[in-house]
Amino acid sequence: MPTIKVNDINMYYEIHGEGEPLVLIQGLGFEISSITQGKGKADYLDKYSQKYKVIVFDTRGSGRTDKPDIPYSIEMMAEDTIGLLDLLGIKRAHFIASSMGSCIALTLAAKYPERVKSLVLHVAFHRVPFPRNVIWSLMWRMPGGKKQMMKGADFLFKQQYPPTPESFARQGLAPLNFDGRKLLGQIKASTLIVNGTKDQAVSMKITQELAQGIPGAKLVLVEGDHLFISQDINLLLKPALEFLAEVDAF
């Protein structure tokens, strides 16, 4: 299966479909087999690949991509993404990014505006508004927080290619050390944000700050938590496809 040398890592990636490039960026600890095989492929990836050339990849520290024993950063993972696109000869693309992936996409869009045609940010955030030494305990004590965290951890470590505890920890520190507030006003790409109203990982304050900070961003709120697409993928798929069609129409 396709692996390519990007910066200091061997990165695993797949390409599905033909058409204009669409890059999917996963969240913390997620690897791509959950959307390139079986039900995830049929319900999600195939809906995009009917019209677009979909590029999916495992970020550093996840899946079948290398997991170097060094500190990771959002900026580093953004450069990995651009490096992959350079090697594939892709000059410009739509991006759909989830959770931590939204931080990567924001960094890309601010630094390389000419490479980003549009952004769809899902369960998205641009900063973590708590000290990193207390964030997990705070989330655990929030109403519904324990359930969301246990559900997420159960899924992550039962994936076909789960992260190691060490690589998961290194990835987990990257968004905690990231503050994208200064980037938001630099985003020139058309942007859609699809966030949940019951998300204990991303507060409504952060959601509103993100949406208001990006010029012209469109915000869609759905009733659900950080993993709402596991209940109904169409809560993301429908607005995303409609938004992409609108962008492509111009």
PDB file of C-alpha atoms in Angstrom:
ATOM      1  CA  MET A   1       0.000   0.000   0.000  1.00  0.00           C
ATOM      2  CA  PRO A   2       1.204   3.558  -0.674  1.00  0.00           C
ATOM      3  CA  THR A   3       3.851   4.903   1.681  1.00  0.00           C
ATOM      4  CA  ILE A   4       5.907   7.969   0.821  1.00  0.00           C
ATOM      5  CA  LYS A   5       8.840   9.720   2.482  1.00  0.00           C
ATOM      6  CA  VAL A   6       7.654  13.100   3.774  1.00  0.00           C
ATOM      7  CA  ASN A   7      10.100  15.195   5.788  1.00  0.00           C
ATOM      8  CA  ASP A   8      11.472  12.823   8.441  1.00  0.00           C
ATOM      9  CA  ILE A   9       8.706  10.192   8.295  1.00  0.00           C
ATOM     10  CA  ASN A  10       7.292   7.485   6.069  1.00  0.00           C
ATOM     11  CA  MET A  11       3.650   8.523   5.587  1.00  0.00           C
ATOM     12  CA  TYR A  12       0.843   6.149   4.693  1.00  0.00           C
ATOM     13  CA  TYR A  13      -1.783   7.538   2.317  1.00  0.00           C
ATOM     14  CA  GLU A  14      -4.502   6.461  -0.095  1.00  0.00           C
ATOM     15  CA  ILE A  15      -6.224   8.121  -3.046  1.00  0.00           C
ATOM     16  CA  HIS A  16      -9.845   7.374  -3.917  1.00  0.00           C
ATOM     17  CA  GLY A  17     -11.833   8.654  -6.879  1.00  0.00           C
ATOM     18  CA  GLU A  18     -11.160  11.174  -9.627  1.00  0.00           C
ATOM     19  CA  GLY A  19     -11.786  14.892  -9.953  1.00  0.00           C
ATOM     20  CA  GLU A  20     -10.794  17.958  -8.017  1.00  0.00           C
ATOM     21  CA  PRO A  21      -8.571  17.149  -5.008  1.00  0.00           C
ATOM     22  CA  LEU A  22     -10.199  16.839  -1.578  1.00  0.00           C
ATOM     23  CA  VAL A  23      -7.965  16.201   1.427  1.00  0.00           C
ATOM     24  CA  LEU A  24      -9.350  14.612   4.601  1.00  0.00           C
ATOM     25  CA  ILE A  25      -7.427  15.273   7.826  1.00  0.00           C
ATOM     26  CA  GLN A  26      -8.273  13.043  10.781  1.00  0.00           C
ATOM     27  CA  GLY A  27      -8.352  13.902  14.457  1.00  0.00           C
ATOM     28  CA  LEU A  28      -6.212  12.859  17.413  1.00  0.00           C
ATOM     29  CA  GLY A  29      -5.211   9.199  17.228  1.00  0.00           C
ATOM     30  CA  PHE A  30      -7.497   8.311  14.327  1.00  0.00           C
ATOM     31  CA  GLU A  31      -6.217   6.258  11.417  1.00  0.00           C
ATOM     32  CA  ILE A  32      -7.753   6.053   7.978  1.00  0.00           C
ATOM     33  CA  SER A  33      -8.853   2.412   7.763  1.00  0.00           C
ATOM     34  CA  SER A  34     -12.032   3.396   9.629  1.00  0.00           C
ATOM     35  CA  ILE A  35     -13.095   5.372   6.531  1.00  0.00           C
ATOM     36  CA  THR A  36     -11.306   3.479   3.737  1.00  0.00           C
ATOM     37  CA  GLN A  37     -12.783   0.069   4.501  1.00  0.00           C
ATOM     38  CA  GLY A  38     -16.202  -1.450   5.124  1.00  0.00           C
ATOM     39  CA  LYS A  39     -19.067   0.631   6.420  1.00  0.00           C
ATOM     40  CA  GLY A  40     -17.004   3.808   6.836  1.00  0.00           C
ATOM     41  CA  LYS A  41     -15.984   3.664   3.184  1.00  0.00           C
ATOM     42  CA  ALA A  42     -19.518   3.007   1.935  1.00  0.00           C
ATOM     43  CA  ASP A  43     -21.212   5.572   4.172  1.00  0.00           C
ATOM     44  CA  TYR A  44     -18.627   8.350   4.057  1.00  0.00           C
ATOM     45  CA  LEU A  45     -15.588   8.149   1.783  1.00  0.00           C
ATOM     46  CA  ASP A  46     -17.478   6.868  -1.257  1.00  0.00           C
ATOM     47  CA  LYS A  47     -19.865   9.822  -1.071  1.00  0.00           C
ATOM     48  CA  TYR A  48     -16.935  12.184  -1.610  1.00  0.00           C
ATOM     49  CA  SER A  49     -15.007  10.040  -4.093  1.00  0.00           C
ATOM     50  CA  GLN A  50     -17.973   9.960  -6.486  1.00  0.00           C
ATOM     51  CA  LYS A  51     -17.046  13.535  -7.412  1.00  0.00           C
ATOM     52  CA  TYR A  52     -13.604  14.264  -5.967  1.00  0.00           C
ATOM     53  CA  LYS A  53     -10.118  12.802  -5.878  1.00  0.00           C
ATOM     54  CA  VAL A  54      -9.957  12.119  -2.149  1.00  0.00           C
ATOM     55  CA  ILE A  55      -6.567  12.042  -0.452  1.00  0.00           C
ATOM     56  CA  VAL A  56      -6.512  10.457   2.993  1.00  0.00           C
ATOM     57  CA  PHE A  57      -3.462   9.820   5.148  1.00  0.00           C
ATOM     58  CA  ASP A  58      -2.321   8.841   8.611  1.00  0.00           C
ATOM     59  CA  THR A  59      -0.792  11.800  10.430  1.00  0.00           C
ATOM     60  CA  ARG A  60       2.556  11.328  12.156  1.00  0.00           C
ATOM     61  CA  GLY A  61       2.093   9.178  15.224  1.00  0.00           C
ATOM     62  CA  SER A  62      -1.035   7.413  13.955  1.00  0.00           C
ATOM     63  CA  GLY A  63      -1.965   4.382  11.891  1.00  0.00           C
ATOM     64  CA  ARG A  64       0.647   3.131   9.432  1.00  0.00           C
ATOM     65  CA  THR A  65       2.656   6.360   9.385  1.00  0.00           C
ATOM     66  CA  ASP A  66       5.886   6.506  11.383  1.00  0.00           C
ATOM     67  CA  LYS A  67       5.732   7.397  15.068  1.00  0.00           C
ATOM     68  CA  PRO A  68       9.057   9.095  15.824  1.00  0.00           C
ATOM     69  CA  ASP A  69      10.036   9.554  19.445  1.00  0.00           C
ATOM     70  CA  ILE A  70      10.184  13.353  19.303  1.00  0.00           C
ATOM     71  CA  PRO A  71       7.748  16.125  20.289  1.00  0.00           C
ATOM     72  CA  TYR A  72       5.005  16.705  17.707  1.00  0.00           C
ATOM     73  CA  SER A  73       3.425  20.046  16.873  1.00  0.00           C
ATOM     74  CA  ILE A  74       0.486  21.223  14.790  1.00  0.00           C
ATOM     75  CA  GLU A  75       2.885  23.197  12.597  1.00  0.00           C
ATOM     76  CA  MET A  76       4.948  20.057  12.014  1.00  0.00           C
ATOM     77  CA  MET A  77       1.865  18.098  10.936  1.00  0.00           C
ATOM     78  CA  ALA A  78       0.788  20.952   8.653  1.00  0.00           C
ATOM     79  CA  GLU A  79       4.192  20.788   6.951  1.00  0.00           C
ATOM     80  CA  ASP A  80       3.794  17.009   6.628  1.00  0.00           C
ATOM     81  CA  THR A  81       0.487  17.580   4.852  1.00  0.00           C
ATOM     82  CA  ILE A  82       1.926  20.144   2.439  1.00  0.00           C
ATOM     83  CA  GLY A  83       4.901  17.864   1.847  1.00  0.00           C
ATOM     84  CA  LEU A  84       2.585  15.021   0.869  1.00  0.00           C
ATOM     85  CA  LEU A  85       0.639  17.237  -1.531  1.00  0.00           C
ATOM     86  CA  ASP A  86       3.882  18.518  -3.077  1.00  0.00           C
ATOM     87  CA  LEU A  87       5.065  14.975  -3.734  1.00  0.00           C
ATOM     88  CA  LEU A  88       1.689  14.053  -5.232  1.00  0.00           C
ATOM     89  CA  GLY A  89       1.755  17.124  -7.472  1.00  0.00           C
ATOM     90  CA  ILE A  90      -1.388  18.623  -5.933  1.00  0.00           C
ATOM     91  CA  LYS A  91      -1.247  22.412  -6.002  1.00  0.00           C
ATOM     92  CA  ARG A  92      -4.688  23.267  -4.576  1.00  0.00           C
ATOM     93  CA  ALA A  93      -7.418  21.329  -2.805  1.00  0.00           C
ATOM     94  CA  HIS A  94     -10.528  21.370  -0.699  1.00  0.00           C
ATOM     95  CA  PHE A  95      -9.902  20.292   2.906  1.00  0.00           C
ATOM     96  CA  ILE A  96     -12.215  18.529   5.354  1.00  0.00           C
ATOM     97  CA  ALA A  97     -10.640  18.350   8.799  1.00  0.00           C
ATOM     98  CA  SER A  98     -11.868  16.916  12.086  1.00  0.00           C
ATOM     99  CA  SER A  99     -11.005  17.915  15.661  1.00  0.00           C
ATOM    100  CA  MET A 100      -7.203  18.164  15.919  1.00  0.00           C
ATOM    101  CA  GLY A 101      -7.163  18.042  12.128  1.00  0.00           C
ATOM    102  CA  SER A 102      -8.914  21.415  12.128  1.00  0.00           C
ATOM    103  CA  CYS A 103      -5.859  22.957  13.806  1.00  0.00           C
ATOM    104  CA  ILE A 104      -3.689  21.477  11.056  1.00  0.00           C
ATOM    105  CA  ALA A 105      -6.023  22.794   8.349  1.00  0.00           C
ATOM    106  CA  LEU A 106      -6.162  26.279   9.884  1.00  0.00           C
ATOM    107  CA  THR A 107      -2.379  26.416   9.969  1.00  0.00           C
ATOM    108  CA  LEU A 108      -2.221  25.341   6.332  1.00  0.00           C
ATOM    109  CA  ALA A 109      -4.839  27.848   5.223  1.00  0.00           C
ATOM    110  CA  ALA A 110      -3.080  30.741   6.958  1.00  0.00           C
ATOM    111  CA  LYS A 111       0.447  29.889   5.789  1.00  0.00           C
ATOM    112  CA  TYR A 112      -0.389  28.574   2.310  1.00  0.00           C
ATOM    113  CA  PRO A 113      -3.605  30.342   1.245  1.00  0.00           C
ATOM    114  CA  GLU A 114      -2.956  29.590  -2.421  1.00  0.00           C
ATOM    115  CA  ARG A 115      -3.131  25.839  -1.671  1.00  0.00           C
ATOM    116  CA  VAL A 116      -6.562  25.865  -0.010  1.00  0.00           C
ATOM    117  CA  LYS A 117      -9.737  26.195  -2.074  1.00  0.00           C
ATOM    118  CA  SER A 118     -12.101  25.648   0.863  1.00  0.00           C
ATOM    119  CA  LEU A 119     -12.218  24.435   4.452  1.00  0.00           C
ATOM    120  CA  VAL A 120     -14.793  22.231   6.139  1.00  0.00           C
ATOM    121  CA  LEU A 121     -13.956  22.081   9.849  1.00  0.00           C
ATOM    122  CA  HIS A 122     -15.772  19.476  11.947  1.00  0.00           C
ATOM    123  CA  VAL A 123     -15.884  19.381  15.779  1.00  0.00           C
ATOM    124  CA  ALA A 124     -13.317  22.100  15.278  1.00  0.00           C
ATOM    125  CA  PHE A 125     -11.280  24.273  17.604  1.00  0.00           C
ATOM    126  CA  HIS A 126      -8.343  26.643  17.307  1.00  0.00           C
ATOM    127  CA  ARG A 127      -7.129  26.587  20.912  1.00  0.00           C
ATOM    128  CA  VAL A 128      -7.641  24.752  24.188  1.00  0.00           C
ATOM    129  CA  PRO A 129      -8.760  27.340  26.774  1.00  0.00           C
ATOM    130  CA  PHE A 130      -7.484  25.475  29.849  1.00  0.00           C
ATOM    131  CA  PRO A 131      -4.032  24.761  31.260  1.00  0.00           C
ATOM    132  CA  ARG A 132      -2.878  21.481  29.756  1.00  0.00           C
ATOM    133  CA  ASN A 133      -2.245  19.934  33.166  1.00  0.00           C
ATOM    134  CA  VAL A 134      -5.952  20.160  34.078  1.00  0.00           C
ATOM    135  CA  ILE A 135      -7.797  19.777  30.741  1.00  0.00           C
ATOM    136  CA  TRP A 136      -8.424  16.019  31.009  1.00  0.00           C
ATOM    137  CA  SER A 137      -9.620  16.169  34.609  1.00  0.00           C
ATOM    138  CA  LEU A 138     -11.934  19.077  33.749  1.00  0.00           C
ATOM    139  CA  MET A 139     -13.452  17.194  30.814  1.00  0.00           C
ATOM    140  CA  TRP A 140     -13.866  14.073  32.975  1.00  0.00           C
ATOM    141  CA  ARG A 141     -15.904  16.026  35.546  1.00  0.00           C
ATOM    142  CA  MET A 142     -18.138  17.831  33.033  1.00  0.00           C
ATOM    143  CA  PRO A 143     -21.696  16.507  32.552  1.00  0.00           C
ATOM    144  CA  GLY A 144     -21.371  13.724  30.008  1.00  0.00           C
ATOM    145  CA  GLY A 145     -17.618  14.235  29.794  1.00  0.00           C
ATOM    146  CA  LYS A 146     -16.632  10.852  31.236  1.00  0.00           C
ATOM    147  CA  LYS A 147     -18.924   9.059  28.786  1.00  0.00           C
ATOM    148  CA  GLN A 148     -17.531  10.965  25.790  1.00  0.00           C
ATOM    149  CA  MET A 149     -13.919  10.347  26.807  1.00  0.00           C
ATOM    150  CA  MET A 150     -14.453   6.627  27.452  1.00  0.00           C
ATOM    151  CA  LYS A 151     -16.281   6.237  24.139  1.00  0.00           C
ATOM    152  CA  GLY A 152     -13.486   7.973  22.258  1.00  0.00           C
ATOM    153  CA  ALA A 153     -10.707   6.001  23.933  1.00  0.00           C
ATOM    154  CA  ASP A 154     -12.536   2.717  23.350  1.00  0.00           C
ATOM    155  CA  PHE A 155     -12.796   3.443  19.627  1.00  0.00           C
ATOM    156  CA  LEU A 156      -9.216   4.691  19.213  1.00  0.00           C
ATOM    157  CA  PHE A 157      -7.498   1.699  20.758  1.00  0.00           C
ATOM    158  CA  LYS A 158      -9.744  -0.821  18.986  1.00  0.00           C
ATOM    159  CA  GLN A 159      -8.873   0.521  15.540  1.00  0.00           C
ATOM    160  CA  GLN A 160      -7.199  -1.797  13.055  1.00  0.00           C
ATOM    161  CA  TYR A 161      -3.978   0.199  13.430  1.00  0.00           C
ATOM    162  CA  PRO A 162      -4.244   1.861  16.847  1.00  0.00           C
ATOM    163  CA  PRO A 163      -1.732   4.395  18.150  1.00  0.00           C
ATOM    164  CA  THR A 164       0.751   3.344  20.773  1.00  0.00           C
ATOM    165  CA  PRO A 165       0.239   4.965  24.179  1.00  0.00           C
ATOM    166  CA  GLU A 166       3.447   6.931  23.568  1.00  0.00           C
ATOM    167  CA  SER A 167       2.497   8.206  20.094  1.00  0.00           C
ATOM    168  CA  PHE A 168      -0.999   9.055  21.307  1.00  0.00           C
ATOM    169  CA  ALA A 169       0.488  11.124  24.133  1.00  0.00           C
ATOM    170  CA  ARG A 170       2.846  12.925  21.745  1.00  0.00           C
ATOM    171  CA  GLN A 171      -0.043  13.707  19.381  1.00  0.00           C
ATOM    172  CA  GLY A 172      -2.214  14.783  22.290  1.00  0.00           C
ATOM    173  CA  LEU A 173       0.247  17.454  23.368  1.00  0.00           C
ATOM    174  CA  ALA A 174       0.275  19.090  19.922  1.00  0.00           C
ATOM    175  CA  PRO A 175      -3.182  20.739  20.114  1.00  0.00           C
ATOM    176  CA  LEU A 176      -2.662  21.589  23.780  1.00  0.00           C
ATOM    177  CA  ASN A 177       0.397  23.615  22.760  1.00  0.00           C
ATOM    178  CA  PHE A 178      -1.391  25.280  19.830  1.00  0.00           C
ATOM    179  CA  ASP A 179      -3.077  28.688  19.822  1.00  0.00           C
ATOM    180  CA  GLY A 180      -4.543  29.659  16.466  1.00  0.00           C
ATOM    181  CA  ARG A 181      -6.193  32.935  17.424  1.00  0.00           C
ATOM    182  CA  LYS A 182      -3.733  34.996  15.383  1.00  0.00           C
ATOM    183  CA  LEU A 183      -4.318  32.784  12.342  1.00  0.00           C
ATOM    184  CA  LEU A 184      -8.081  33.157  12.057  1.00  0.00           C
ATOM    185  CA  GLY A 185      -8.117  36.589  10.447  1.00  0.00           C
ATOM    186  CA  GLN A 186      -5.607  35.365   7.848  1.00  0.00           C
ATOM    187  CA  ILE A 187      -7.914  32.658   6.483  1.00  0.00           C
ATOM    188  CA  LYS A 188      -8.959  33.559   2.948  1.00  0.00           C
ATOM    189  CA  ALA A 189     -10.608  30.292   1.918  1.00  0.00           C
ATOM    190  CA  SER A 190     -14.370  29.779   2.058  1.00  0.00           C
ATOM    191  CA  THR A 191     -14.994  28.049   5.381  1.00  0.00           C
ATOM    192  CA  LEU A 192     -17.746  25.874   6.854  1.00  0.00           C
ATOM    193  CA  ILE A 193     -17.709  24.866  10.530  1.00  0.00           C
ATOM    194  CA  VAL A 194     -19.888  21.948  11.683  1.00  0.00           C
ATOM    195  CA  ASN A 195     -19.808  21.590  15.477  1.00  0.00           C
ATOM    196  CA  GLY A 196     -21.937  19.897  18.110  1.00  0.00           C
ATOM    197  CA  THR A 197     -23.968  21.676  20.767  1.00  0.00           C
ATOM    198  CA  LYS A 198     -23.194  19.000  23.390  1.00  0.00           C
ATOM    199  CA  ASP A 199     -19.470  18.698  22.753  1.00  0.00           C
ATOM    200  CA  GLN A 200     -17.552  18.590  26.035  1.00  0.00           C
ATOM    201  CA  ALA A 201     -14.212  18.840  24.216  1.00  0.00           C
ATOM    202  CA  VAL A 202     -15.120  22.028  22.303  1.00  0.00           C
ATOM    203  CA  SER A 203     -17.166  24.621  24.177  1.00  0.00           C
ATOM    204  CA  MET A 204     -19.685  26.905  22.497  1.00  0.00           C
ATOM    205  CA  LYS A 205     -17.424  29.810  23.447  1.00  0.00           C
ATOM    206  CA  ILE A 206     -14.595  28.327  21.388  1.00  0.00           C
ATOM    207  CA  THR A 207     -16.962  27.447  18.540  1.00  0.00           C
ATOM    208  CA  GLN A 208     -18.287  31.010  18.373  1.00  0.00           C
ATOM    209  CA  GLU A 209     -14.796  32.507  18.671  1.00  0.00           C
ATOM    210  CA  LEU A 210     -13.639  30.320  15.791  1.00  0.00           C
ATOM    211  CA  ALA A 211     -16.607  31.137  13.555  1.00  0.00           C
ATOM    212  CA  GLN A 212     -16.448  34.859  14.259  1.00  0.00           C
ATOM    213  CA  GLY A 213     -12.685  35.000  13.773  1.00  0.00           C
ATOM    214  CA  ILE A 214     -12.612  33.562  10.241  1.00  0.00           C
ATOM    215  CA  PRO A 215     -13.830  36.113   7.682  1.00  0.00           C
ATOM    216  CA  GLY A 216     -17.105  34.983   6.124  1.00  0.00           C
ATOM    217  CA  ALA A 217     -17.173  31.604   7.874  1.00  0.00           C
ATOM    218  CA  LYS A 218     -20.462  29.714   7.915  1.00  0.00           C
ATOM    219  CA  LEU A 219     -21.392  27.904  11.143  1.00  0.00           C
ATOM    220  CA  VAL A 220     -23.710  24.894  11.309  1.00  0.00           C
ATOM    221  CA  LEU A 221     -24.604  23.623  14.792  1.00  0.00           C
ATOM    222  CA  VAL A 222     -25.928  20.107  15.238  1.00  0.00           C
ATOM    223  CA  GLU A 223     -27.285  18.454  18.355  1.00  0.00           C
ATOM    224  CA  GLY A 224     -24.531  16.103  19.387  1.00  0.00           C
ATOM    225  CA  ASP A 225     -21.208  15.578  21.135  1.00  0.00           C
ATOM    226  CA  HIS A 226     -17.634  15.321  19.841  1.00  0.00           C
ATOM    227  CA  LEU A 227     -18.416  11.991  18.168  1.00  0.00           C
ATOM    228  CA  PHE A 228     -21.813  12.888  16.706  1.00  0.00           C
ATOM    229  CA  ILE A 229     -20.956  11.462  13.286  1.00  0.00           C
ATOM    230  CA  SER A 230     -20.802   8.001  14.861  1.00  0.00           C
ATOM    231  CA  GLN A 231     -24.564   8.308  15.397  1.00  0.00           C
ATOM    232  CA  ASP A 232     -25.401   9.928  12.052  1.00  0.00           C
ATOM    233  CA  ILE A 233     -22.738  10.574   9.423  1.00  0.00           C
ATOM    234  CA  ASN A 234     -25.173  12.714   7.437  1.00  0.00           C
ATOM    235  CA  LEU A 235     -24.976  15.424  10.101  1.00  0.00           C
ATOM    236  CA  LEU A 236     -21.578  16.213   8.581  1.00  0.00           C
ATOM    237  CA  LEU A 237     -21.877  14.724   5.109  1.00  0.00           C
ATOM    238  CA  LYS A 238     -24.944  16.671   3.987  1.00  0.00           C
ATOM    239  CA  PRO A 239     -23.772  20.208   4.868  1.00  0.00           C
ATOM    240  CA  ALA A 240     -20.239  19.410   3.670  1.00  0.00           C
ATOM    241  CA  LEU A 241     -21.349  18.224   0.227  1.00  0.00           C
ATOM    242  CA  GLU A 242     -23.740  21.156  -0.159  1.00  0.00           C
ATOM    243  CA  PHE A 243     -20.984  23.588   0.812  1.00  0.00           C
ATOM    244  CA  LEU A 244     -18.462  22.047  -1.588  1.00  0.00           C
ATOM    245  CA  ALA A 245     -20.995  22.272  -4.404  1.00  0.00           C
ATOM    246  CA  GLU A 246     -21.532  25.970  -3.639  1.00  0.00           C
ATOM    247  CA  VAL A 247     -17.789  26.653  -3.675  1.00  0.00           C
ATOM    248  CA  ASP A 248     -17.325  24.731  -6.923  1.00  0.00           C
ATOM    249  CA  ALA A 249     -20.154  26.697  -8.545  1.00  0.00           C
ATOM    250  CA  PHE A 250     -18.131  29.938  -8.378  1.00  0.00           C
TER     251      PHE A 250
END
